[in-house]
Coordinates of C-alpha atoms in Angstrom, one line a residue:
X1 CA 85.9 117.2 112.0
X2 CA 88.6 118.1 114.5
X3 CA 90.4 115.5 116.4
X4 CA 89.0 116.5 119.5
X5 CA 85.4 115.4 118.0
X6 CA 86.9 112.3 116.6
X7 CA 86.3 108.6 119.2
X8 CA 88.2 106.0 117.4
X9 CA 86.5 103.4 119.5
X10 CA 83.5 104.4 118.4
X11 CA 84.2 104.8 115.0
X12 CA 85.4 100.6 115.1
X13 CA 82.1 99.8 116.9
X14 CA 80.1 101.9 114.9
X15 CA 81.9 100.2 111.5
X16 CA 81.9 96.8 112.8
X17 CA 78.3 97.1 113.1
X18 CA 77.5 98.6 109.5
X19 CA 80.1 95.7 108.2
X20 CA 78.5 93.3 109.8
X21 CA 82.0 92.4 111.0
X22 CA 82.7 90.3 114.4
X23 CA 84.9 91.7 115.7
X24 CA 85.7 90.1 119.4
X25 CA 86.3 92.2 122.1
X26 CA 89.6 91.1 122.8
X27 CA 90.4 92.5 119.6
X28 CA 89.0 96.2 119.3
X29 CA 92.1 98.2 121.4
X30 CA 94.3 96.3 118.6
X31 CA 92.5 97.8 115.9
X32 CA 92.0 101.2 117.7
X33 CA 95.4 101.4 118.1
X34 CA 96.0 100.5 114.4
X35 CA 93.5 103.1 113.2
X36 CA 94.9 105.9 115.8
X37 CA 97.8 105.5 113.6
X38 CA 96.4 105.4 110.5
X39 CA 95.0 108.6 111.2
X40 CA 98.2 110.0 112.2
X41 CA 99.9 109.1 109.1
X42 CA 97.2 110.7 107.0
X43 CA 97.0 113.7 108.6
X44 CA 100.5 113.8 107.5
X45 CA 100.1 113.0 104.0
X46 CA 97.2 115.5 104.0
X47 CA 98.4 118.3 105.6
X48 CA 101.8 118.1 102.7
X49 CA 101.5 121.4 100.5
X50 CA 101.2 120.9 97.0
X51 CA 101.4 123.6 94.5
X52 CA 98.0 125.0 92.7
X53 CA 99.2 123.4 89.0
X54 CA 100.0 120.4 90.0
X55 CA 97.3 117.4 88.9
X56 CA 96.1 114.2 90.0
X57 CA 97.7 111.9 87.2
X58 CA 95.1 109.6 85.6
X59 CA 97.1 106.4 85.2
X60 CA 99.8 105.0 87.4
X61 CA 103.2 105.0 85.1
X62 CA 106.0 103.5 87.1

C-alpha cells in the first residue's frame, strides 16, 4: 500500500466501526492527526536498514 492509496479518515471510521468504538465526531480530526503521525514515525522506523545477520532477540534484556 502506498501512501497515496492510504485515507486516514477512513481508516478511523472504518476501525471505529469494527471496534465498536464511539467515537464523537468532534473527535475524529484529533485522532487522524494522531494516526497521520503515527504513520510518519513508522515509516521511519521501517524504512532504517538493518544488516542481513542481525536477529529479532527473543527476550527483552535491559
Amino acid at each position: 500500500m502506498t501512501d497515496t492509496q492510504f485515507d486516514t479518515t477512513t481508516y478511523v471510521k472504518q476501525m471505529a466501526l469494527l471496534l465498536d468504538l464511539q467515537l464523537p465526531d468532534e473527535y475524529i480530526d484529533g485522532v487522524v492527526e494522531n494516526f497521520d503521525r503515527i504513520r510518519v514515525i513508522a515509516q521511519i522506523v521501517n524504512e532504517f536498514p538493518l544488516a542481513e545477520e542481525v536477529e529479532a532477540a527473543p527476550v527483552f534484556e535491559p
